[in-house]
Amino acid sequence: MISNSKHRFFLSLFFFISGFSFATWASRIPTIKTAFGFNEAELGSILLAMPVGSLIGLPISGWLVSKYNSRVPLTVGYALNALSLALIGIAHNTLSLVFAICVFAFTTRIFNISVNTQTLTLQKRFEKKIIGSFHGFWSIGGIAGIALSTLLLTLNVTLAVHFSIVAVLMLLVTLYSYQFLLKGDKSETGNKLILSKPDPYIFYLGIVVFLCAICEGGMFDWSGIYFQEVLNAPIFTYGYLIFMTFMATSRFLSDIIIVKFGMPKTYIMSAVFIVSGISLAIIFPTFWTAMLGFSLVGFGTASIIPMSYALAGASKKYSPGMAISIIATYSITGMLLGPPLIGYLAHAFNLRVSFVIFGLCGLLLVPITKMFFKHQRIALDIKP
C-alpha cells in the first residue's frame, strides 16, 4: 500500500522534471533564433507550432483521461515528450524543427492534463491545500533547468547534447516513478463535452487563464530575447531565471496567501504585480529595473493557474479531468496568440512596445475575476 505522502512526492517529482524540461527548451530559444537566423516575425511564426501542437493534443488528452486511469497517458505522454525534446536539439532545417516542436507541445499537453487530474484526486485525501505546492515544484524545476542551461552555455555545449542529456533524465524518472502514481482515478461521470451554451463557471475561468497564458507564454518565449536584444545582457538567461525564481516562490506561498486573503483578493493582487512589473521593465529598460520588473511579473502570474485549476475541479457539470481539459483550451489559445503577437509587434515597432500586451492582460484580469465571483457565488464556498 503506497502512502499518500509517497504519491505526493512522486507527483511533485513529475512536476519538477516537467518544469526542468520546459525551461530547457524555452531558455535556449535565443540559441535556436541565432542558429537558424530567424528575425522576430519568423521566430513568432515558428513558435506557433507550440500552441498548435497543444490544441491538437487537448481533445485527445481529455479522451485518454476519461477512458483510462490518468497514470497511463501521463507516463506514455511524458516518455514521448522526452524523445521530442531530443529531436528539437538535432533538427537541422525549419521543417524538422517545426515538427519536433509540435510533437513536444502535443505530448506536453497530454502529460499536463493527466498530471493535474492526479493532483485533484490526491488533494481530496488531504485536509490542507497542496495544489499550489505542485506548481511550485514545476517552477523550481524550471529554475534548475535555466541554471543548467546557463552553465552549459558558458561551456559552449551544443544544443543537441544539452537536450539529449535532459531527455535521458526525463526517461529515467518516468520509468521509475510510474509505480508510485495513483491508480483507479478514472471518473465515471462528467466525461463528455457538452456542446451548448458555455457554462459561465468554466467560461469566466477560461478567460482568466487565457489572459494569464498570454503573459506566461510571452515571458517564457521572449524574456531571453528581451535581455539579449533590448538590454544587451551577455547572459540572456538572467531574465527568464528571475521570472521563474519568483514564480516558484509565489507558488509555494500561494496556498498560505489564499487561506489568508481568499481567492478573489489573490487574483486582484496577482494582476497588480503583473501590471507593476511589466510597466517597470518597459519604462526603465535597464538590467536591474528589468530584473525587478520580471520578478514582479513572475510573482503575479504564479497563483493564477493553480487557483483556476482548483476551481475548475469543483465544477458541478464536468469531471475534474474534463474541466481541466476545457480550461486548458483557453490557456493554449492564449499561448497561441501571445508569443507570435509579441513577435509581430516587435518586428513592426520594437520589443519594448510589444511587451505592453502583458500589462493589458494584467489589467483585464481585474474585471474578469470580479465578474466570475459575482456570477458564481458558490466559488466562495470552495475557497480555502
JSON list of C-alpha atoms in Angstrom, two decimals, residues 18-197:
[
{"chain": "A", "resi": 18, "resn": "SER", "atom": "CA", "xyz": [8.41, 18.81, -16.34]},
{"chain": "A", "resi": 19, "resn": "GLY", "atom": "CA", "xyz": [9.39, 22.35, -15.40]},
{"chain": "A", "resi": 20, "resn": "PHE", "atom": "CA", "xyz": [13.03, 21.38, -15.90]},
{"chain": "A", "resi": 21, "resn": "SER", "atom": "CA", "xyz": [12.44, 20.13, -19.45]},
{"chain": "A", "resi": 22, "resn": "PHE", "atom": "CA", "xyz": [10.21, 23.04, -20.46]},
{"chain": "A", "resi": 23, "resn": "ALA", "atom": "CA", "xyz": [12.75, 25.57, -19.18]},
{"chain": "A", "resi": 24, "resn": "THR", "atom": "CA", "xyz": [15.45, 23.69, -21.07]},
{"chain": "A", "resi": 25, "resn": "TRP", "atom": "CA", "xyz": [13.54, 24.32, -24.29]},
{"chain": "A", "resi": 26, "resn": "ALA", "atom": "CA", "xyz": [12.44, 27.89, -23.54]},
{"chain": "A", "resi": 27, "resn": "SER", "atom": "CA", "xyz": [15.81, 29.11, -22.25]},
{"chain": "A", "resi": 28, "resn": "ARG", "atom": "CA", "xyz": [17.53, 28.03, -25.48]},
{"chain": "A", "resi": 29, "resn": "ILE", "atom": "CA", "xyz": [15.09, 29.77, -27.84]},
{"chain": "A", "resi": 30, "resn": "PRO", "atom": "CA", "xyz": [17.63, 32.59, -28.39]},
{"chain": "A", "resi": 31, "resn": "THR", "atom": "CA", "xyz": [20.16, 29.91, -29.40]},
{"chain": "A", "resi": 32, "resn": "ILE", "atom": "CA", "xyz": [17.69, 28.49, -31.93]},
{"chain": "A", "resi": 33, "resn": "LYS", "atom": "CA", "xyz": [16.90, 32.00, -33.23]},
{"chain": "A", "resi": 34, "resn": "THR", "atom": "CA", "xyz": [20.58, 32.68, -33.83]},
{"chain": "A", "resi": 35, "resn": "ALA", "atom": "CA", "xyz": [21.36, 29.24, -35.28]},
{"chain": "A", "resi": 36, "resn": "PHE", "atom": "CA", "xyz": [18.57, 29.43, -37.87]},
{"chain": "A", "resi": 37, "resn": "GLY", "atom": "CA", "xyz": [18.92, 33.18, -38.49]},
{"chain": "A", "resi": 38, "resn": "PHE", "atom": "CA", "xyz": [15.27, 33.98, -37.72]},
{"chain": "A", "resi": 39, "resn": "ASN", "atom": "CA", "xyz": [14.05, 37.56, -37.32]},
{"chain": "A", "resi": 40, "resn": "GLU", "atom": "CA", "xyz": [11.38, 38.37, -34.68]},
{"chain": "A", "resi": 41, "resn": "ALA", "atom": "CA", "xyz": [8.43, 37.75, -37.01]},
{"chain": "A", "resi": 42, "resn": "GLU", "atom": "CA", "xyz": [9.89, 34.47, -38.29]},
{"chain": "A", "resi": 43, "resn": "LEU", "atom": "CA", "xyz": [10.55, 33.29, -34.74]},
{"chain": "A", "resi": 44, "resn": "GLY", "atom": "CA", "xyz": [6.99, 34.22, -33.80]},
{"chain": "A", "resi": 45, "resn": "SER", "atom": "CA", "xyz": [5.71, 32.07, -36.65]},
{"chain": "A", "resi": 46, "resn": "ILE", "atom": "CA", "xyz": [7.92, 29.14, -35.59]},
{"chain": "A", "resi": 47, "resn": "LEU", "atom": "CA", "xyz": [6.64, 29.42, -32.03]},
{"chain": "A", "resi": 48, "resn": "LEU", "atom": "CA", "xyz": [3.09, 28.89, -33.35]},
{"chain": "A", "resi": 49, "resn": "ALA", "atom": "CA", "xyz": [4.00, 25.20, -33.51]},
{"chain": "A", "resi": 50, "resn": "MET", "atom": "CA", "xyz": [3.76, 25.03, -29.70]},
{"chain": "A", "resi": 51, "resn": "PRO", "atom": "CA", "xyz": [0.11, 26.07, -29.29]},
{"chain": "A", "resi": 52, "resn": "VAL", "atom": "CA", "xyz": [-0.93, 24.27, -32.48]},
{"chain": "A", "resi": 53, "resn": "GLY", "atom": "CA", "xyz": [0.52, 21.02, -31.15]},
{"chain": "A", "resi": 54, "resn": "SER", "atom": "CA", "xyz": [-1.15, 21.64, -27.79]},
{"chain": "A", "resi": 55, "resn": "LEU", "atom": "CA", "xyz": [-4.54, 22.31, -29.38]},
{"chain": "A", "resi": 56, "resn": "ILE", "atom": "CA", "xyz": [-4.30, 19.02, -31.27]},
{"chain": "A", "resi": 57, "resn": "GLY", "atom": "CA", "xyz": [-3.44, 17.28, -28.01]},
{"chain": "A", "resi": 58, "resn": "LEU", "atom": "CA", "xyz": [-6.31, 18.75, -25.99]},
{"chain": "A", "resi": 59, "resn": "PRO", "atom": "CA", "xyz": [-9.24, 16.61, -27.20]},
{"chain": "A", "resi": 60, "resn": "ILE", "atom": "CA", "xyz": [-7.02, 13.54, -27.28]},
{"chain": "A", "resi": 61, "resn": "SER", "atom": "CA", "xyz": [-5.79, 14.11, -23.73]},
{"chain": "A", "resi": 62, "resn": "GLY", "atom": "CA", "xyz": [-9.35, 14.65, -22.45]},
{"chain": "A", "resi": 63, "resn": "TRP", "atom": "CA", "xyz": [-10.45, 11.43, -24.14]},
{"chain": "A", "resi": 64, "resn": "LEU", "atom": "CA", "xyz": [-7.49, 9.46, -22.76]},
{"chain": "A", "resi": 65, "resn": "VAL", "atom": "CA", "xyz": [-8.08, 10.64, -19.19]},
{"chain": "A", "resi": 66, "resn": "SER", "atom": "CA", "xyz": [-11.78, 9.77, -19.45]},
{"chain": "A", "resi": 67, "resn": "LYS", "atom": "CA", "xyz": [-11.05, 6.31, -20.95]},
{"chain": "A", "resi": 68, "resn": "TYR", "atom": "CA", "xyz": [-8.07, 5.25, -18.82]},
{"chain": "A", "resi": 69, "resn": "ASN", "atom": "CA", "xyz": [-6.64, 5.91, -15.39]},
{"chain": "A", "resi": 70, "resn": "SER", "atom": "CA", "xyz": [-4.66, 9.12, -15.70]},
{"chain": "A", "resi": 71, "resn": "ARG", "atom": "CA", "xyz": [-1.30, 7.50, -14.95]},
{"chain": "A", "resi": 72, "resn": "VAL", "atom": "CA", "xyz": [-1.34, 5.72, -18.35]},
{"chain": "A", "resi": 73, "resn": "PRO", "atom": "CA", "xyz": [-1.46, 8.83, -20.60]},
{"chain": "A", "resi": 74, "resn": "LEU", "atom": "CA", "xyz": [0.74, 10.62, -18.06]},
{"chain": "A", "resi": 75, "resn": "THR", "atom": "CA", "xyz": [3.56, 8.09, -18.40]},
{"chain": "A", "resi": 76, "resn": "VAL", "atom": "CA", "xyz": [3.31, 7.49, -22.14]},
{"chain": "A", "resi": 77, "resn": "GLY", "atom": "CA", "xyz": [2.93, 11.18, -22.89]},
{"chain": "A", "resi": 78, "resn": "TYR", "atom": "CA", "xyz": [5.93, 12.11, -20.80]},
{"chain": "A", "resi": 79, "resn": "ALA", "atom": "CA", "xyz": [8.20, 9.46, -22.31]},
{"chain": "A", "resi": 80, "resn": "LEU", "atom": "CA", "xyz": [7.33, 10.68, -25.80]},
{"chain": "A", "resi": 81, "resn": "ASN", "atom": "CA", "xyz": [7.83, 14.25, -24.60]},
{"chain": "A", "resi": 82, "resn": "ALA", "atom": "CA", "xyz": [11.43, 13.40, -23.68]},
{"chain": "A", "resi": 83, "resn": "LEU", "atom": "CA", "xyz": [12.09, 11.96, -27.13]},
{"chain": "A", "resi": 84, "resn": "SER", "atom": "CA", "xyz": [10.61, 15.01, -28.86]},
{"chain": "A", "resi": 85, "resn": "LEU", "atom": "CA", "xyz": [12.87, 17.32, -26.84]},
{"chain": "A", "resi": 86, "resn": "ALA", "atom": "CA", "xyz": [15.88, 15.39, -28.14]},
{"chain": "A", "resi": 87, "resn": "LEU", "atom": "CA", "xyz": [14.51, 15.80, -31.69]},
{"chain": "A", "resi": 88, "resn": "ILE", "atom": "CA", "xyz": [14.40, 19.59, -31.28]},
{"chain": "A", "resi": 89, "resn": "GLY", "atom": "CA", "xyz": [18.09, 19.51, -30.39]},
{"chain": "A", "resi": 90, "resn": "ILE", "atom": "CA", "xyz": [19.10, 17.67, -33.57]},
{"chain": "A", "resi": 91, "resn": "ALA", "atom": "CA", "xyz": [16.78, 19.50, -36.01]},
{"chain": "A", "resi": 92, "resn": "HIS", "atom": "CA", "xyz": [18.81, 20.87, -38.93]},
{"chain": "A", "resi": 93, "resn": "ASN", "atom": "CA", "xyz": [16.13, 22.58, -41.02]},
{"chain": "A", "resi": 94, "resn": "THR", "atom": "CA", "xyz": [12.99, 24.60, -40.37]},
{"chain": "A", "resi": 95, "resn": "LEU", "atom": "CA", "xyz": [10.57, 21.80, -41.28]},
{"chain": "A", "resi": 96, "resn": "SER", "atom": "CA", "xyz": [12.12, 19.27, -38.89]},
{"chain": "A", "resi": 97, "resn": "LEU", "atom": "CA", "xyz": [12.29, 21.94, -36.17]},
{"chain": "A", "resi": 98, "resn": "VAL", "atom": "CA", "xyz": [8.60, 22.78, -36.51]},
{"chain": "A", "resi": 99, "resn": "PHE", "atom": "CA", "xyz": [7.67, 19.09, -36.49]},
{"chain": "A", "resi": 100, "resn": "ALA", "atom": "CA", "xyz": [9.71, 18.42, -33.32]},
{"chain": "A", "resi": 101, "resn": "ILE", "atom": "CA", "xyz": [8.29, 21.46, -31.53]},
{"chain": "A", "resi": 102, "resn": "CYS", "atom": "CA", "xyz": [4.75, 20.44, -32.48]},
{"chain": "A", "resi": 103, "resn": "VAL", "atom": "CA", "xyz": [5.26, 16.91, -31.09]},
{"chain": "A", "resi": 104, "resn": "PHE", "atom": "CA", "xyz": [6.85, 18.37, -27.95]},
{"chain": "A", "resi": 105, "resn": "ALA", "atom": "CA", "xyz": [3.79, 20.57, -27.38]},
{"chain": "A", "resi": 106, "resn": "PHE", "atom": "CA", "xyz": [1.36, 17.75, -28.22]},
{"chain": "A", "resi": 107, "resn": "THR", "atom": "CA", "xyz": [2.88, 15.38, -25.66]},
{"chain": "A", "resi": 108, "resn": "THR", "atom": "CA", "xyz": [3.26, 18.16, -23.08]},
{"chain": "A", "resi": 109, "resn": "ARG", "atom": "CA", "xyz": [-0.48, 18.75, -23.23]},
{"chain": "A", "resi": 110, "resn": "ILE", "atom": "CA", "xyz": [-1.30, 15.07, -22.70]},
{"chain": "A", "resi": 111, "resn": "PHE", "atom": "CA", "xyz": [1.05, 14.96, -19.73]},
{"chain": "A", "resi": 112, "resn": "ASN", "atom": "CA", "xyz": [-0.27, 18.20, -18.19]},
{"chain": "A", "resi": 113, "resn": "ILE", "atom": "CA", "xyz": [-3.92, 17.18, -18.30]},
{"chain": "A", "resi": 114, "resn": "SER", "atom": "CA", "xyz": [-3.07, 13.80, -16.78]},
{"chain": "A", "resi": 115, "resn": "VAL", "atom": "CA", "xyz": [-0.80, 15.04, -14.01]},
{"chain": "A", "resi": 116, "resn": "ASN", "atom": "CA", "xyz": [-3.22, 17.80, -12.97]},
{"chain": "A", "resi": 117, "resn": "THR", "atom": "CA", "xyz": [-6.03, 15.24, -12.84]},
{"chain": "A", "resi": 118, "resn": "GLN", "atom": "CA", "xyz": [-3.86, 13.20, -10.47]},
{"chain": "A", "resi": 119, "resn": "THR", "atom": "CA", "xyz": [-3.28, 16.23, -8.23]},
{"chain": "A", "resi": 120, "resn": "LEU", "atom": "CA", "xyz": [-7.00, 17.00, -7.93]},
{"chain": "A", "resi": 121, "resn": "THR", "atom": "CA", "xyz": [-7.66, 13.38, -6.96]},
{"chain": "A", "resi": 122, "resn": "LEU", "atom": "CA", "xyz": [-4.85, 13.40, -4.38]},
{"chain": "A", "resi": 123, "resn": "GLN", "atom": "CA", "xyz": [-5.98, 16.75, -2.97]},
{"chain": "A", "resi": 124, "resn": "LYS", "atom": "CA", "xyz": [-9.18, 15.05, -1.76]},
{"chain": "A", "resi": 125, "resn": "ARG", "atom": "CA", "xyz": [-7.06, 12.88, 0.56]},
{"chain": "A", "resi": 126, "resn": "PHE", "atom": "CA", "xyz": [-5.52, 15.89, 2.32]},
{"chain": "A", "resi": 127, "resn": "GLU", "atom": "CA", "xyz": [-7.23, 18.41, 4.58]},
{"chain": "A", "resi": 128, "resn": "LYS", "atom": "CA", "xyz": [-4.82, 21.25, 3.79]},
{"chain": "A", "resi": 129, "resn": "LYS", "atom": "CA", "xyz": [-4.41, 22.70, 0.31]},
{"chain": "A", "resi": 130, "resn": "ILE", "atom": "CA", "xyz": [-1.48, 21.17, -1.62]},
{"chain": "A", "resi": 131, "resn": "ILE", "atom": "CA", "xyz": [-2.13, 22.05, -5.27]},
{"chain": "A", "resi": 132, "resn": "GLY", "atom": "CA", "xyz": [-0.08, 25.25, -5.17]},
{"chain": "A", "resi": 133, "resn": "SER", "atom": "CA", "xyz": [2.99, 23.32, -3.99]},
{"chain": "A", "resi": 134, "resn": "PHE", "atom": "CA", "xyz": [2.86, 21.04, -7.05]},
{"chain": "A", "resi": 135, "resn": "HIS", "atom": "CA", "xyz": [3.02, 24.03, -9.37]},
{"chain": "A", "resi": 136, "resn": "GLY", "atom": "CA", "xyz": [5.76, 25.40, -7.15]},
{"chain": "A", "resi": 137, "resn": "PHE", "atom": "CA", "xyz": [7.84, 22.32, -7.88]},
{"chain": "A", "resi": 138, "resn": "TRP", "atom": "CA", "xyz": [7.24, 22.92, -11.60]},
{"chain": "A", "resi": 139, "resn": "SER", "atom": "CA", "xyz": [8.74, 26.37, -11.18]},
{"chain": "A", "resi": 140, "resn": "ILE", "atom": "CA", "xyz": [11.64, 25.03, -9.09]},
{"chain": "A", "resi": 141, "resn": "GLY", "atom": "CA", "xyz": [12.31, 22.56, -11.90]},
{"chain": "A", "resi": 142, "resn": "GLY", "atom": "CA", "xyz": [12.26, 25.50, -14.28]},
{"chain": "A", "resi": 143, "resn": "ILE", "atom": "CA", "xyz": [14.87, 27.30, -12.22]},
{"chain": "A", "resi": 144, "resn": "ALA", "atom": "CA", "xyz": [17.07, 24.22, -12.22]},
{"chain": "A", "resi": 145, "resn": "GLY", "atom": "CA", "xyz": [16.63, 23.88, -15.97]},
{"chain": "A", "resi": 146, "resn": "ILE", "atom": "CA", "xyz": [17.63, 27.51, -16.54]},
{"chain": "A", "resi": 147, "resn": "ALA", "atom": "CA", "xyz": [20.63, 27.10, -14.24]},
{"chain": "A", "resi": 148, "resn": "LEU", "atom": "CA", "xyz": [21.81, 24.10, -16.24]},
{"chain": "A", "resi": 149, "resn": "SER", "atom": "CA", "xyz": [21.23, 25.97, -19.49]},
{"chain": "A", "resi": 150, "resn": "THR", "atom": "CA", "xyz": [23.28, 28.90, -18.21]},
{"chain": "A", "resi": 151, "resn": "LEU", "atom": "CA", "xyz": [26.12, 26.58, -17.19]},
{"chain": "A", "resi": 152, "resn": "LEU", "atom": "CA", "xyz": [26.14, 24.72, -20.49]},
{"chain": "A", "resi": 153, "resn": "LEU", "atom": "CA", "xyz": [26.01, 28.00, -22.43]},
{"chain": "A", "resi": 154, "resn": "THR", "atom": "CA", "xyz": [29.19, 29.16, -20.68]},
{"chain": "A", "resi": 155, "resn": "LEU", "atom": "CA", "xyz": [30.79, 25.80, -21.54]},
{"chain": "A", "resi": 156, "resn": "ASN", "atom": "CA", "xyz": [29.66, 26.10, -25.19]},
{"chain": "A", "resi": 157, "resn": "VAL", "atom": "CA", "xyz": [27.81, 22.76, -25.04]},
{"chain": "A", "resi": 158, "resn": "THR", "atom": "CA", "xyz": [25.81, 22.16, -28.21]},
{"chain": "A", "resi": 159, "resn": "LEU", "atom": "CA", "xyz": [22.02, 22.22, -28.27]},
{"chain": "A", "resi": 160, "resn": "ALA", "atom": "CA", "xyz": [21.89, 18.54, -29.34]},
{"chain": "A", "resi": 161, "resn": "VAL", "atom": "CA", "xyz": [24.00, 17.36, -26.38]},
{"chain": "A", "resi": 162, "resn": "HIS", "atom": "CA", "xyz": [22.14, 19.58, -23.93]},
{"chain": "A", "resi": 163, "resn": "PHE", "atom": "CA", "xyz": [18.66, 18.41, -24.96]},
{"chain": "A", "resi": 164, "resn": "SER", "atom": "CA", "xyz": [19.75, 14.76, -25.12]},
{"chain": "A", "resi": 165, "resn": "ILE", "atom": "CA", "xyz": [21.04, 14.87, -21.52]},
{"chain": "A", "resi": 166, "resn": "VAL", "atom": "CA", "xyz": [17.73, 16.24, -20.29]},
{"chain": "A", "resi": 167, "resn": "ALA", "atom": "CA", "xyz": [15.74, 13.71, -22.38]},
{"chain": "A", "resi": 168, "resn": "VAL", "atom": "CA", "xyz": [17.59, 10.78, -20.81]},
{"chain": "A", "resi": 169, "resn": "LEU", "atom": "CA", "xyz": [16.95, 12.19, -17.33]},
{"chain": "A", "resi": 170, "resn": "MET", "atom": "CA", "xyz": [13.23, 12.53, -18.14]},
{"chain": "A", "resi": 171, "resn": "LEU", "atom": "CA", "xyz": [13.01, 8.92, -19.33]},
{"chain": "A", "resi": 172, "resn": "LEU", "atom": "CA", "xyz": [14.71, 7.59, -16.21]},
{"chain": "A", "resi": 173, "resn": "VAL", "atom": "CA", "xyz": [12.31, 9.49, -13.92]},
{"chain": "A", "resi": 174, "resn": "THR", "atom": "CA", "xyz": [9.31, 8.30, -15.93]},
{"chain": "A", "resi": 175, "resn": "LEU", "atom": "CA", "xyz": [10.27, 4.63, -15.89]},
{"chain": "A", "resi": 176, "resn": "TYR", "atom": "CA", "xyz": [10.97, 4.56, -12.16]},
{"chain": "A", "resi": 177, "resn": "SER", "atom": "CA", "xyz": [8.09, 6.75, -10.95]},
{"chain": "A", "resi": 178, "resn": "TYR", "atom": "CA", "xyz": [5.25, 5.02, -12.81]},
{"chain": "A", "resi": 179, "resn": "GLN", "atom": "CA", "xyz": [4.73, 2.52, -9.99]},
{"chain": "A", "resi": 180, "resn": "PHE", "atom": "CA", "xyz": [4.07, 5.31, -7.46]},
{"chain": "A", "resi": 181, "resn": "LEU", "atom": "CA", "xyz": [1.31, 7.11, -9.37]},
{"chain": "A", "resi": 182, "resn": "LEU", "atom": "CA", "xyz": [-2.35, 6.98, -8.33]},
{"chain": "A", "resi": 183, "resn": "LYS", "atom": "CA", "xyz": [-4.46, 4.13, -9.65]},
{"chain": "A", "resi": 184, "resn": "GLY", "atom": "CA", "xyz": [-8.18, 3.89, -10.33]},
{"chain": "A", "resi": 185, "resn": "ASP", "atom": "CA", "xyz": [-8.88, 7.62, -10.68]},
{"chain": "A", "resi": 186, "resn": "LYS", "atom": "CA", "xyz": [-11.00, 7.40, -13.83]},
{"chain": "A", "resi": 187, "resn": "SER", "atom": "CA", "xyz": [-14.22, 9.36, -13.35]},
{"chain": "A", "resi": 188, "resn": "GLU", "atom": "CA", "xyz": [-17.47, 7.64, -14.31]},
{"chain": "A", "resi": 189, "resn": "THR", "atom": "CA", "xyz": [-19.45, 10.85, -14.88]},
{"chain": "A", "resi": 190, "resn": "GLY", "atom": "CA", "xyz": [-18.92, 14.27, -16.46]},
{"chain": "A", "resi": 191, "resn": "ASN", "atom": "CA", "xyz": [-16.54, 12.94, -19.11]},
{"chain": "A", "resi": 192, "resn": "LYS", "atom": "CA", "xyz": [-18.43, 14.18, -22.16]},
{"chain": "A", "resi": 193, "resn": "LEU", "atom": "CA", "xyz": [-18.05, 17.66, -23.59]},
{"chain": "A", "resi": 194, "resn": "ILE", "atom": "CA", "xyz": [-21.49, 19.23, -23.80]},
{"chain": "A", "resi": 195, "resn": "LEU", "atom": "CA", "xyz": [-21.80, 21.42, -26.90]},
{"chain": "A", "resi": 196, "resn": "SER", "atom": "CA", "xyz": [-24.34, 24.01, -25.82]},
{"chain": "A", "resi": 197, "resn": "LYS", "atom": "CA", "xyz": [-24.33, 27.49, -24.33]}
]
